[in-house]
Amino acid sequence: MKGVVLSMAPEARLVDITHGVPAQDVSAGAVALAQAAPLYPAGSIHIAVVDPGVGSKQADILVEAGGSFYVGPDNGVLSLATRAPRRIWRIDAPGFRREPVSPTFHGRDVFAPTAARLATGAGPAEAGPPLEAMVELGRPGVQRRGGVVEGEVIHVDAFGNLITSLPAETVAAAPGGELLIEVEGAEGTFEPTFGRTFSDVDPGALIAYVGSGGQLEIARRDGSAARRMGAERGTIVRVRSAS
Amino acid sequence: MKGVVLSMAPEARLVDITHGVPAQDVSAGAVALAQAAPLYPAGSIHIAVVDPGVGSKQADILVEAGGSFYVGPDNGVLSLATRAPRRIWRIDAPGFRREPVSPTFHGRDVFAPTAARLATGAGPAEAGPPLEAMVELGRPGVQRRGGVVEGEVIHVDAFGNLITSLPAETVAAAPGGELLIEVEGAEGTFEPTFGRTFSDVDPGALIAYVGSGGQLEIARRDGSAARRMGAERGTIVRVRSAS
Amino acid sequence: MKGVVLSMAPEARLVDITHGVPAQDVSAGAVALAQAAPLYPAGSIHIAVVDPGVGSKQADILVEAGGSFYVGPDNGVLSLATRAPRRIWRIDAPGFRREPVSPTFHGRDVFAPTAARLATGAGPAEAGPPLEAMVELGRPGVQRRGGVVEGEVIHVDAFGNLITSLPAETVAAAPGGELLIEVEGAEGTFEPTFGRTFSDVDPGALIAYVGSGGQLEIARRDGSAARRMGAERGTIVRVRSAS
């Protein structure tokens, strides 16, 4: 892919965000892109290739949101990073494809040429017809029941830290009482201490905190929270006031 | 290596192709380079360091083919990417080495300086004397016996997909009958369905298809074909007409 | 982090040295930085983020040594790469931080902005007040007892090679006798042959040699020395004259 981009757009600057997304894990790719992309300068062109449905009837798409571009398959991998207002185009113009297009590697034959064309001044509408909608990943739920807010683990990072669906507001205010946080792991139910950062607890202890992406996260100091609790994507996390 | 290149050639642009080649696996490195290099602009300088014989009598070489340069050890790692006509030089001129040359890291002390010199305008013949030949990796065989074509797995990629030695022509035409494909894995003999892309079969099923490099490949939809079949490099793959 | 740098310093050139440092392993990060940094051009800005104490009272620091800059946490990760004379500053000026600073990701919110400011011409003293001292990693000992020099393994690389604390001088001269090298692994005591490079021994055999960083290293030809011997960081290595 890098060779294709540099052959078509010799002045393009290439930046690797991550090669650590597990194979075929569209959701993990979508989370990684949504965390990183907002930090890049407007006008950046982001390519995301987590594409188990490559070569099927699934469309290849180009999205413009917030002044930047997103290129990838229409399987939801672009959906968390691109919030409304956004515009979507199907990629099918000949100049945006490298013929013959391999049915198993659109990254090389469609997404890389599209990014190169955008980088050299083409407008997004040249790529193909506009689309009304794209595949959206379900935003994991946040449910409120009485005094309890329930969410789930949406991502486990390389350190074994758990990123949850619960936004910072969930834990921002607990007037008149302390927060009680519960994680329903395969190894049992755990109650991490709520704090600011890892060193607020002893080595080996579990801590819940507002992570750098603005979500509630759970970590184990000097270890892996995922392994300790038997937690994975979908594991239930609850916050209640201990008042 | 990157620091050495940038110290000698401050304007050089560095691109990482892969750091995923298994340790000391010259053949896997050669396949990776042969897949990626043709996609880069002519004039590119490719460095390949898979070098278990570093510091022995093995030569360090520089190859010119198709208007691009290839730098690495003379152990075959450059042989699949550089097809005739090509020219070969031994690297031994003082200006192309960083003294003292470590006997265990020619990547840093020979290949990086050589690439930097080429990037700043030196001619390849300045690197050292021309060579008549270089170490060639055997191109894995394709044998025809009656109506059967037999090849082997030459590479297992990060997804567990198998890349075989069988070219697209092997499966291009099967007039009057369907193709029967057999893989002799350690877990038994398997018969993947022939198709275009992963989604042509059900999740978990095996599929054979012409891969993005123009070879017959075998994958498991949403899984690892290598693990399912107990297949690895050298595993036998046969194609026969089912007519 | 890359997005933050490029947003603030669009002309900056980004180079990844390694993403292979084990999680929270400050010592391994310090060794990796000390090996790579001296090879980069003077004026380079190095960021090292191995930061298990992020968000605690630990300072964020900026070090100038040898005409280059080093940015990271004050936990020792910068200490092996920056030899005296050096100057140290605490990073706390508003322009060098991205508010609000996450207590778990100073890489993004402190170190990346600091590097970007330096890259666009800010002086290091603008970052904050000078410091007299920083956290130093203990340089692993080299002990001499009679004719024996004893050191330890300070790093195990991706190939399973052992980098020791023993400098090249330890094995440079053994007049009138051969060197005897002992490794006290969990799998027993091993005596690797002393040589120049891997191919000086048979496949599968152990070899000790002066590595590319100028330290005594121990490898297994075509295999992993660490696994063969049960060696890890801290494993004792002795050199004695066999005369």
XYZ file of C-alpha atoms in Angstrom:
729
model
C 0.000 0.000 0.000
C 2.774 2.437 0.841
C 4.462 1.755 -2.479
C 1.237 2.430 -4.370
C 0.710 5.723 -2.558
C 4.304 6.875 -3.131
C 4.174 5.884 -6.808
C 1.079 8.039 -7.353
C 1.755 10.798 -4.812
C 5.525 11.101 -4.352
C 5.206 13.982 -1.894
C 2.725 12.239 0.400
C 3.807 11.796 4.005
C 3.004 8.366 5.385
C 2.275 7.797 9.072
C 1.591 4.374 10.594
C -1.011 4.680 13.344
C -1.067 1.050 14.356
C -0.435 -2.444 13.053
C -1.698 -3.918 16.320
C -5.380 -4.386 15.497
C -6.216 -8.106 15.804
C -6.934 -9.827 12.478
C -10.468 -9.184 11.182
C -11.480 -7.225 14.291
C -13.490 -4.409 12.703
C -14.607 -3.052 16.032
C -11.078 -2.781 17.435
C -9.995 -1.026 14.250
C -12.873 1.418 14.516
C -11.978 2.247 18.129
C -8.290 2.748 17.299
C -9.147 5.073 14.416
C -11.644 7.058 16.482
C -9.037 7.600 19.203
C -6.211 8.678 16.927
C -7.779 10.527 13.994
C -9.024 13.630 15.856
C -5.445 14.421 16.864
C -4.252 14.735 13.261
C -4.280 17.998 11.323
C -7.401 18.812 9.348
C -6.962 17.688 5.773
C -5.349 14.401 6.765
C -6.323 11.309 4.781
C -6.877 8.255 6.974
C -6.898 4.728 5.564
C -8.313 1.889 7.649
C -8.034 -1.646 6.321
C -9.711 -4.214 8.527
C -11.590 -5.914 5.778
C -12.809 -9.501 6.224
C -15.555 -8.892 3.639
C -13.173 -7.696 0.919
C -14.276 -8.614 -2.601
C -17.899 -9.248 -1.643
C -20.759 -6.886 -2.511
C -19.618 -4.594 0.296
C -18.831 -1.103 -1.013
C -15.527 0.720 -0.736
C -16.154 4.194 0.612
C -14.674 7.616 1.137
C -15.956 9.810 3.975
C -15.340 13.488 4.640
C -15.844 14.676 8.207
C -14.335 17.539 10.137
C -12.250 18.600 7.191
C -10.399 15.273 6.949
C -10.879 12.202 4.777
C -11.429 8.571 5.699
C -10.966 5.724 3.228
C -11.888 2.091 3.770
C -14.491 -0.648 3.468
C -18.144 0.009 4.282
C -18.198 -2.379 7.231
C -18.299 0.094 10.112
C -14.551 0.534 10.563
C -14.897 4.221 9.615
C -18.112 4.824 11.522
C -16.848 5.672 15.016
C -14.273 8.194 13.771
C -16.655 10.099 11.496
C -19.432 11.916 13.285
C -22.067 14.033 11.619
C -22.028 16.205 9.647
C -20.274 13.973 7.179
C -20.429 13.157 3.490
C -20.007 9.706 1.973
C -19.048 8.552 -1.517
C -18.755 5.120 -3.045
C -15.345 4.609 -4.657
C -15.715 3.294 -8.174
C -14.158 5.741 -10.625
C -11.430 4.120 -12.743
C -8.771 6.627 -11.710
C -9.281 5.657 -8.080
C -8.586 1.968 -8.655
C -5.542 0.015 -9.699
C -6.612 -2.484 -12.350
C -7.074 -5.390 -12.135
C -8.468 -5.027 -8.620
C -7.612 -8.105 -6.553
C -10.732 -9.457 -4.828
C -8.695 -9.968 -1.652
C -6.614 -6.782 -1.324
C -8.581 -3.587 -1.863
C -6.136 -1.877 0.492
C -3.543 -1.990 -2.236
C -5.819 -1.665 -5.272
C -8.569 0.742 -4.149
C -7.834 2.488 -0.833
C -4.188 3.366 -1.520
C -4.926 4.815 -5.004
C -7.882 6.760 -3.587
C -5.745 8.274 -0.835
C -3.066 9.142 -3.379
C -5.579 10.878 -5.639
C -6.918 12.931 -2.739
C -3.359 13.776 -1.678
C -2.612 15.118 -5.150
C -5.651 17.354 -5.307
C -8.586 15.315 -6.556
C -11.961 16.158 -5.047
C -13.836 13.425 -3.172
C -16.813 13.619 -5.548
C -14.537 12.416 -8.356
C -14.284 9.028 -6.622
C -17.861 8.020 -7.330
C -21.510 8.652 -6.492
C -22.565 10.036 -3.113
C -24.145 7.634 -0.623
C -26.905 8.411 1.850
C -25.689 6.104 4.557
C -22.953 3.720 5.587
C -22.691 0.725 7.894
C -22.626 1.908 11.512
C -21.160 0.018 14.415
C -23.571 -0.065 17.285
C -22.359 2.301 19.954
C -22.258 0.072 23.002
C -25.031 0.808 25.390
C -25.081 2.730 28.608
C -28.071 1.718 30.701
C -29.340 3.424 33.819
C -31.345 1.419 36.357
C -32.091 3.182 39.598
C -28.765 4.407 40.907
C -26.751 2.037 38.737
C -25.160 2.812 35.389
C -24.195 -0.236 33.353
C -21.866 -0.374 30.369
C -19.378 -2.771 28.878
C -15.766 -3.228 27.852
C -15.346 -1.999 24.271
C -11.604 -2.531 23.853
C -8.678 -4.240 25.564
C -5.417 -2.445 24.815
C -1.915 -3.857 24.466
C -1.279 -3.449 28.209
C -4.415 -5.409 29.154
C -6.212 -2.204 30.194
C -9.981 -2.185 29.659
C -11.619 0.725 27.864
C -15.346 0.835 28.672
C -18.398 2.352 27.036
C -19.019 4.537 30.105
C -18.282 8.227 29.541
C -16.448 10.411 32.054
C -19.721 11.992 33.197
C -20.750 8.648 34.684
C -18.124 8.991 37.360
C -17.720 12.759 37.445
C -19.948 13.427 40.402
C -20.887 11.207 43.282
C -22.102 13.738 45.815
C -22.595 12.396 49.283
C -20.971 9.088 48.660
C -18.203 7.152 47.036
C -18.326 5.349 43.735
C -18.624 1.584 43.659
C -17.388 0.025 40.441
C -17.986 -3.609 39.539
C -16.488 -5.671 36.726
C -18.137 -9.007 35.889
C -15.066 -10.922 34.696
C -14.806 -14.626 33.982
C -12.620 -14.903 37.089
C -15.282 -13.363 39.320
C -16.704 -9.964 40.204
C -14.066 -7.342 40.931
C -14.308 -3.899 42.531
C -11.460 -1.700 41.367
C -10.660 1.403 43.370
C -11.588 4.654 41.636
C -8.635 7.004 41.189
C -6.741 9.283 38.845
C -3.835 7.198 37.637
C -2.069 3.869 38.059
C 0.134 4.906 40.952
C -2.884 5.776 43.100
C -3.045 2.092 44.026
C -0.500 -0.482 45.157
C 1.329 -2.654 42.623
C -0.936 -5.481 41.510
C -4.133 -3.687 42.545
C -6.981 -2.790 40.196
C -7.864 0.825 39.461
C -10.710 2.518 37.569
C -10.052 5.984 36.143
C -11.068 8.334 33.362
C -8.787 7.337 30.496
C -7.075 9.535 27.936
C -9.972 9.049 25.512
C -12.545 10.334 27.985
C -14.014 6.942 28.896
C -13.929 4.983 32.135
C -11.010 2.576 31.998
C -9.833 -0.185 34.297
C -6.205 -1.195 34.724
C -4.053 -3.306 36.982
C -0.976 -1.496 38.247
C 2.131 -3.160 36.810
C 0.042 -5.940 35.260
C -2.856 -6.886 32.997
C -6.395 -6.120 34.191
C -7.843 -8.292 31.415
C -5.927 -11.370 32.517
C -6.491 -10.799 36.235
C -10.279 -10.548 35.908
C -10.857 -12.696 32.861
C -12.302 -9.629 31.146
C -12.729 -9.124 27.409
C -14.808 -7.064 25.012
C -18.410 -7.227 26.175
C -17.606 -7.794 29.838
C -20.165 -5.905 31.970
C -19.021 -2.911 34.039
C -21.303 -1.179 36.582
C -20.974 2.085 38.458
C -23.116 2.825 41.510
C -22.988 5.364 44.255
C -21.896 3.820 47.539
C -23.815 6.400 49.562
C 19.907 1.717 10.716
C 17.484 4.623 10.302
C 19.786 6.897 12.281
C 22.749 5.976 10.098
C 20.793 6.663 6.906
C 19.502 10.025 8.162
C 22.956 11.061 9.365
C 24.429 10.463 5.902
C 21.382 11.322 3.761
C 19.262 13.856 5.662
C 16.713 14.141 2.845
C 16.117 10.399 2.504
C 12.571 9.217 3.027
C 12.313 6.069 5.114
C 9.519 3.552 4.662
C 9.119 0.417 6.790
C 7.796 -2.437 4.653
C 7.591 -5.021 7.406
C 9.100 -5.990 10.725
C 7.053 -9.190 10.740
C 9.488 -11.580 9.065
C 10.263 -14.434 11.504
C 13.797 -14.352 12.886
C 16.401 -15.771 10.477
C 13.774 -16.785 7.899
C 15.553 -15.801 4.678
C 12.870 -17.328 2.491
C 10.019 -15.420 4.154
C 12.015 -12.204 3.820
C 12.607 -12.881 0.142
C 8.898 -13.469 -0.471
C 7.902 -10.298 1.398
C 10.385 -8.205 -0.566
C 9.314 -9.727 -3.886
C 5.666 -8.904 -3.143
C 6.228 -5.300 -2.056
C 9.158 -3.970 -4.060
C 7.502 -3.895 -7.534
C 4.892 -1.478 -6.177
C 7.470 1.174 -5.256
C 8.591 3.917 -7.620
C 11.561 3.179 -9.867
C 14.711 4.487 -8.233
C 13.726 3.220 -4.797
C 16.456 1.718 -2.642
C 15.327 -1.423 -0.810
C 17.228 -2.801 2.181
C 16.536 -6.350 3.337
C 18.217 -7.578 6.504
C 17.488 -11.203 7.289
C 21.043 -12.182 7.899
C 21.833 -15.263 9.994
C 25.216 -15.584 8.236
C 26.338 -12.026 9.031
C 30.089 -11.670 9.582
C 30.965 -14.948 7.836
C 32.561 -15.110 4.381
C 29.172 -14.328 2.861
C 29.341 -11.193 0.691
C 27.302 -8.030 1.142
C 25.775 -7.099 -2.180
C 24.023 -4.371 -4.110
C 21.710 -5.282 -6.992
C 20.182 -3.068 -9.652
C 17.058 -4.383 -11.368
C 14.169 -2.617 -13.037
C 15.649 0.773 -12.255
C 15.642 0.219 -8.479
C 18.328 -0.857 -6.023
C 18.416 -3.741 -3.575
C 20.902 -3.915 -0.694
C 21.480 -6.878 1.605
C 23.400 -10.056 2.289
C 24.183 -12.530 -0.479
C 22.059 -15.312 0.996
C 19.121 -15.292 -1.407
C 16.990 -12.705 0.378
C 17.300 -10.385 -2.642
C 16.947 -13.103 -5.261
C 13.168 -13.374 -5.657
C 12.657 -9.607 -5.995
C 15.352 -9.068 -8.615
C 14.677 -10.723 -11.923
C 16.949 -10.549 -14.943
C 18.261 -8.362 -16.395
C 20.049 -7.305 -13.264
C 23.511 -6.179 -12.227
C 25.277 -7.173 -9.012
C 28.128 -5.565 -7.075
C 29.978 -6.639 -3.967
C 29.962 -3.877 -1.339
C 33.452 -3.268 -0.056
C 34.462 0.315 -0.780
C 35.417 2.224 2.383
C 32.867 4.981 1.803
C 30.076 2.419 1.821
C 30.945 1.037 5.248
C 30.874 2.444 8.737
C 34.136 1.506 10.445
C 34.665 -0.560 12.460
C 32.115 -2.911 10.902
C 30.480 -5.041 13.586
C 30.593 -8.715 12.620
C 26.995 -9.110 13.809
C 25.211 -6.019 12.436
C 25.982 -5.275 8.801
C 22.518 -3.738 8.558
C 23.797 -0.773 10.528
C 27.397 -0.732 9.331
C 27.199 -1.736 5.644
C 23.653 -1.767 4.255
C 22.475 1.521 5.768
C 25.586 3.452 4.638
C 25.307 1.911 1.167
C 21.678 2.966 0.855
C 22.565 6.455 2.062
C 25.352 6.782 -0.502
C 23.027 5.711 -3.310
C 20.366 8.120 -2.040
C 22.835 10.988 -2.216
C 23.903 10.286 -5.758
C 26.686 7.709 -5.698
C 26.718 5.193 -8.544
C 26.393 1.510 -7.710
C 29.750 0.694 -9.295
C 31.425 2.837 -6.627
C 30.394 0.270 -4.002
C 32.797 -2.404 -5.182
C 33.566 -4.895 -7.961
C 30.818 -6.377 -10.113
C 29.785 -9.984 -9.452
C 28.705 -12.535 -12.008
C 26.198 -14.301 -9.807
C 24.505 -14.261 -6.434
C 22.913 -16.873 -4.201
C 19.497 -17.825 -5.575
C 16.636 -19.263 -3.585
C 15.219 -22.280 -5.316
C 11.897 -21.333 -6.840
C 9.564 -23.948 -5.402
C 8.568 -26.544 -7.938
C 5.380 -26.922 -9.900
C 5.055 -30.502 -11.132
C 2.559 -31.825 -13.644
C 1.577 -35.486 -13.540
C -1.273 -36.465 -15.832
C -4.105 -34.086 -15.019
C -2.651 -33.108 -11.656
C -0.552 -30.033 -10.910
C 1.364 -30.201 -7.639
C 2.983 -27.318 -5.772
C 3.636 -26.329 -2.195
C 3.030 -23.677 0.437
C 5.778 -21.035 0.159
C 4.569 -18.617 2.835
C 2.089 -18.404 5.693
C 0.988 -14.816 6.278
C -0.009 -13.081 9.502
C -3.641 -14.139 9.059
C -2.729 -17.828 8.652
C -3.440 -17.676 4.919
C -1.299 -19.984 2.754
C 0.462 -18.599 -0.306
C 1.369 -21.433 -2.680
C 3.894 -21.878 -5.480
C 1.070 -22.459 -7.983
C 0.568 -19.569 -10.432
C -2.841 -18.240 -11.417
C -2.681 -20.081 -14.762
C -2.942 -23.380 -12.893
C -6.524 -22.616 -11.971
C -7.455 -20.236 -14.777
C -9.220 -22.710 -16.986
C -10.962 -25.919 -16.140
C -13.154 -26.426 -19.174
C -15.735 -29.128 -18.805
C -15.283 -29.660 -15.132
C -14.690 -28.170 -11.747
C -11.396 -27.778 -9.978
C -10.499 -30.100 -7.146
C -7.922 -28.683 -4.763
C -6.199 -30.754 -2.085
C -4.011 -29.619 0.807
C -1.945 -32.291 2.593
C -1.925 -30.750 6.073
C -0.717 -32.370 9.289
C -4.367 -32.477 10.404
C -5.441 -34.422 7.314
C -6.193 -33.837 3.643
C -8.479 -30.873 3.010
C -10.410 -29.802 -0.089
C -11.025 -26.056 -0.018
C -13.701 -24.668 -2.288
C -12.378 -22.642 -5.208
C -13.707 -19.079 -5.281
C -12.905 -15.410 -5.708
C -12.746 -14.084 -2.164
C -13.298 -14.985 1.478
C -16.994 -14.240 1.575
C -17.710 -16.764 -1.172
C -17.785 -19.420 1.563
C -19.428 -19.683 4.967
C -17.616 -18.524 8.092
C -15.107 -21.176 9.166
C -14.946 -22.794 5.718
C -11.788 -23.133 3.625
C -11.400 -21.325 0.325
C -8.794 -21.400 -2.451
C -8.457 -18.306 -4.644
C -5.994 -16.380 -6.762
C -4.288 -14.087 -4.271
C -3.202 -10.484 -4.681
C 0.289 -11.627 -5.667
C -0.979 -13.778 -8.556
C -0.505 -17.133 -6.818
C -3.035 -19.685 -5.621
C -3.775 -19.015 -1.957
C -5.812 -20.869 0.645
C -7.611 -19.175 3.526
C -10.160 -19.966 6.186
C -12.954 -17.419 6.396
C -12.770 -15.616 9.741
C -9.975 -17.906 10.923
C -6.529 -19.379 10.275
C -6.156 -21.881 7.428
C -2.689 -22.837 8.663
C -3.939 -23.811 12.104
C -7.064 -25.579 10.827
C -5.164 -27.839 8.442
C -1.828 -28.074 10.222
C -0.237 -26.514 7.144
C 3.146 -24.792 6.969
C 5.786 -23.912 4.432
C 6.406 -26.989 2.280
C 2.925 -28.447 2.718
C 1.841 -30.083 -0.568
C -1.032 -28.538 -2.553
C -2.574 -30.262 -5.595
C -4.963 -29.035 -8.267
C -6.843 -31.439 -10.498
C -9.787 -31.161 -12.814
C -12.889 -32.823 -11.355
C -14.320 -33.558 -14.791
C 1.357 11.243 19.688
C 2.270 11.456 15.997
C -0.901 13.416 15.290
C -0.114 15.900 18.043
C 3.423 16.437 16.757
C 2.273 16.898 13.157
C -0.503 19.274 14.193
C 1.995 21.522 15.993
C 5.063 20.954 13.795
C 3.880 20.093 10.283
C 7.416 19.833 8.916
C 8.671 17.446 11.591
C 10.008 14.109 10.383
C 8.854 11.189 12.479
C 10.942 8.056 12.902
C 9.834 5.012 14.883
C 12.805 3.466 16.660
C 10.946 0.574 18.251
C 7.544 -0.498 19.470
C 9.017 -3.728 20.825
C 9.841 -2.669 24.385
C 7.879 -4.902 26.789
C 5.080 -3.108 28.642
C 6.313 -1.058 31.613
C 9.914 -2.226 31.209
C 11.784 1.023 31.881
C 15.172 -0.660 31.813
C 14.612 -2.265 28.388
C 13.444 1.087 27.043
C 16.531 2.795 28.414
C 18.826 0.232 26.776
C 17.032 0.516 23.422
C 17.298 4.303 23.465
C 20.960 4.234 24.484
C 21.771 1.895 21.581
C 19.907 3.840 18.904
C 20.141 7.516 19.821
C 23.890 8.036 19.251
C 23.430 7.032 15.600
C 20.988 9.876 14.881
C 22.073 13.293 13.665
C 22.867 15.927 16.292
C 19.801 18.047 16.886
C 17.435 15.069 16.865
C 14.616 15.054 19.394
C 14.084 11.654 21.001
C 10.875 10.765 22.827
C 10.797 7.718 25.104
C 7.494 6.712 26.667
C 7.800 3.775 29.025
C 5.865 5.328 31.819
C 4.226 3.140 34.474
C 4.341 6.045 36.957
C 2.502 8.481 34.679
C 0.306 10.957 36.519
C 2.037 10.486 39.878
C 4.407 13.065 41.388
C 7.083 11.923 38.971
C 8.358 14.819 36.862
C 8.280 15.056 33.080
C 11.708 16.081 31.864
C 13.681 17.358 28.911
C 17.390 16.586 28.656
C 19.991 18.055 26.336
C 23.123 15.990 25.760
C 25.551 15.804 22.877
C 23.603 18.395 20.930
C 20.393 16.342 20.878
C 17.237 16.404 22.994
C 15.566 13.678 25.025
C 11.984 13.938 26.262
C 10.245 11.578 28.667
C 9.368 10.728 32.248
C 11.903 11.110 35.038
C 12.050 7.405 35.801
C 15.445 6.525 34.377
C 14.358 5.745 30.819
C 16.451 8.676 29.547
C 19.400 8.091 31.852
C 21.462 5.557 29.891
C 21.294 7.529 26.634
C 22.310 10.871 28.134
C 25.828 10.985 29.484
C 27.438 14.010 31.066
C 27.739 16.820 30.285
C 24.011 17.188 30.117
C 21.355 19.710 31.116
C 17.949 18.847 32.531
C 14.697 20.810 32.676
C 11.345 20.019 34.198
C 8.536 20.381 31.647
C 5.749 22.512 33.064
C 5.272 25.590 30.889
C 1.735 25.863 29.515
C 2.862 25.985 25.872
C 4.542 22.625 26.289
C 1.402 20.837 27.449
C -1.885 19.986 25.825
C -4.663 20.859 28.266
C -6.291 19.116 29.973
C -3.372 16.771 30.563
C -4.607 13.196 30.949
C -3.132 11.609 34.073
C -2.521 8.406 32.114
C -1.098 9.596 28.785
C 1.635 12.225 29.108
C 3.089 10.867 25.874
C 0.264 12.528 23.996
C -0.292 15.545 26.234
C 3.220 16.523 27.410
C 6.003 14.751 25.527
C 4.603 15.142 22.013
C 3.869 18.876 22.450
C 7.316 19.405 23.957
C 9.011 17.691 21.027
C 6.921 19.736 18.603
C 7.881 22.999 20.326
C 11.571 22.103 20.172
C 11.190 21.097 16.517
C 9.737 24.495 15.705
C 12.507 26.449 17.362
C 11.688 26.823 21.052
C 14.640 26.714 23.422
C 14.712 24.000 26.086
C 14.780 26.533 28.918
C 11.294 27.664 27.840
C 9.911 24.297 28.950
C 10.400 24.919 32.646
C 12.948 25.290 35.439
C 16.321 23.554 35.297
C 16.851 20.502 37.472
C 20.054 19.476 39.204
C 19.534 15.753 38.854
C 17.296 13.073 37.398
C 16.522 9.474 38.232
C 19.404 7.253 37.160
C 19.172 3.592 36.368
C 21.889 1.713 38.159
C 24.489 0.739 35.647
C 24.737 -3.008 36.137
C 27.865 -3.979 37.966
C 31.064 -5.426 36.670
C 32.935 -7.108 39.481
C 36.484 -8.388 39.394
C 37.540 -11.197 41.740
C 40.979 -12.613 41.139
C 41.097 -13.564 37.490
C 37.324 -13.578 37.125
C 35.159 -10.754 35.816
C 31.469 -11.062 36.655
C 28.589 -9.201 35.034
C 24.985 -9.843 34.172
C 22.467 -9.956 31.355
C 21.003 -6.459 30.885
C 18.746 -7.137 27.897
C 17.295 -10.012 25.896
C 16.626 -8.979 22.322
C 13.920 -10.154 19.921
C 16.116 -13.017 18.714
C 16.732 -14.331 22.241
C 20.303 -12.984 22.195
C 21.672 -11.850 25.573
C 23.310 -8.450 25.889
C 25.502 -8.362 28.990
C 26.916 -5.602 31.188
C 30.483 -6.686 30.335
C 32.301 -4.252 28.046
C 34.448 -5.336 25.110
C 37.639 -4.721 27.097
C 36.724 -7.645 29.338
C 37.365 -10.058 26.525
C 39.763 -8.019 24.412
C 42.966 -9.600 25.607
C 43.576 -13.005 27.046
C 47.322 -13.376 26.517
C 48.676 -16.822 27.115
C 45.337 -18.540 27.373
C 41.819 -18.838 26.137
C 38.740 -17.222 27.550
C 36.304 -19.266 29.569
C 32.803 -17.818 29.626
C 30.082 -19.077 31.956
C 26.365 -18.290 31.955
C 24.361 -19.236 35.051
C 21.011 -19.949 33.391
C 17.964 -21.545 34.971
C 18.613 -24.578 32.762
C 22.163 -24.997 34.105
C 25.610 -23.480 33.667
C 26.636 -23.050 30.052
C 30.017 -22.306 28.470
C 29.538 -20.631 25.104
C 32.477 -20.599 22.721
C 34.057 -17.181 22.242
C 34.079 -16.020 18.640
C 33.414 -13.186 16.236
C 29.985 -13.956 14.804
C 27.203 -16.529 14.733
C 28.620 -18.663 11.944
C 31.823 -19.310 13.906
C 29.938 -22.139 15.630
C 27.735 -24.977 14.438
C 23.955 -24.527 14.170
C 22.399 -24.842 17.597
C 25.648 -24.058 19.451
C 26.145 -21.150 21.846
C 28.539 -18.323 21.059
C 29.826 -15.320 22.990
C 31.042 -12.324 21.014
C 31.454 -8.569 21.168
C 28.080 -7.259 20.020
C 27.314 -4.281 17.822
C 26.835 -2.109 20.918
C 30.322 -2.863 22.260
C 29.195 -5.258 24.988
C 29.731 -8.983 25.399
C 26.716 -10.792 23.967
C 25.685 -14.437 23.921
C 23.650 -16.018 21.133
C 22.608 -19.424 19.924
C 23.201 -19.956 16.223
C 19.848 -20.343 14.458
C 17.988 -20.310 17.773
C 17.310 -18.511 21.046
C 20.085 -18.377 23.635
C 17.633 -17.152 26.273
C 15.352 -20.146 25.877
C 18.180 -22.687 25.611
C 19.826 -21.582 28.857
C 16.845 -20.288 30.767
C 18.543 -16.887 30.843
C 16.882 -13.535 31.476
C 17.766 -10.064 32.648
C 19.950 -10.414 35.729
C 21.377 -13.823 34.809
C 25.032 -13.945 35.905
C 27.772 -14.098 33.266
C 31.445 -14.702 34.127
C 34.615 -14.386 32.089
C 37.854 -15.991 33.199
C 41.121 -16.743 31.567
C 41.534 -20.442 30.863
C 45.332 -20.234 31.060
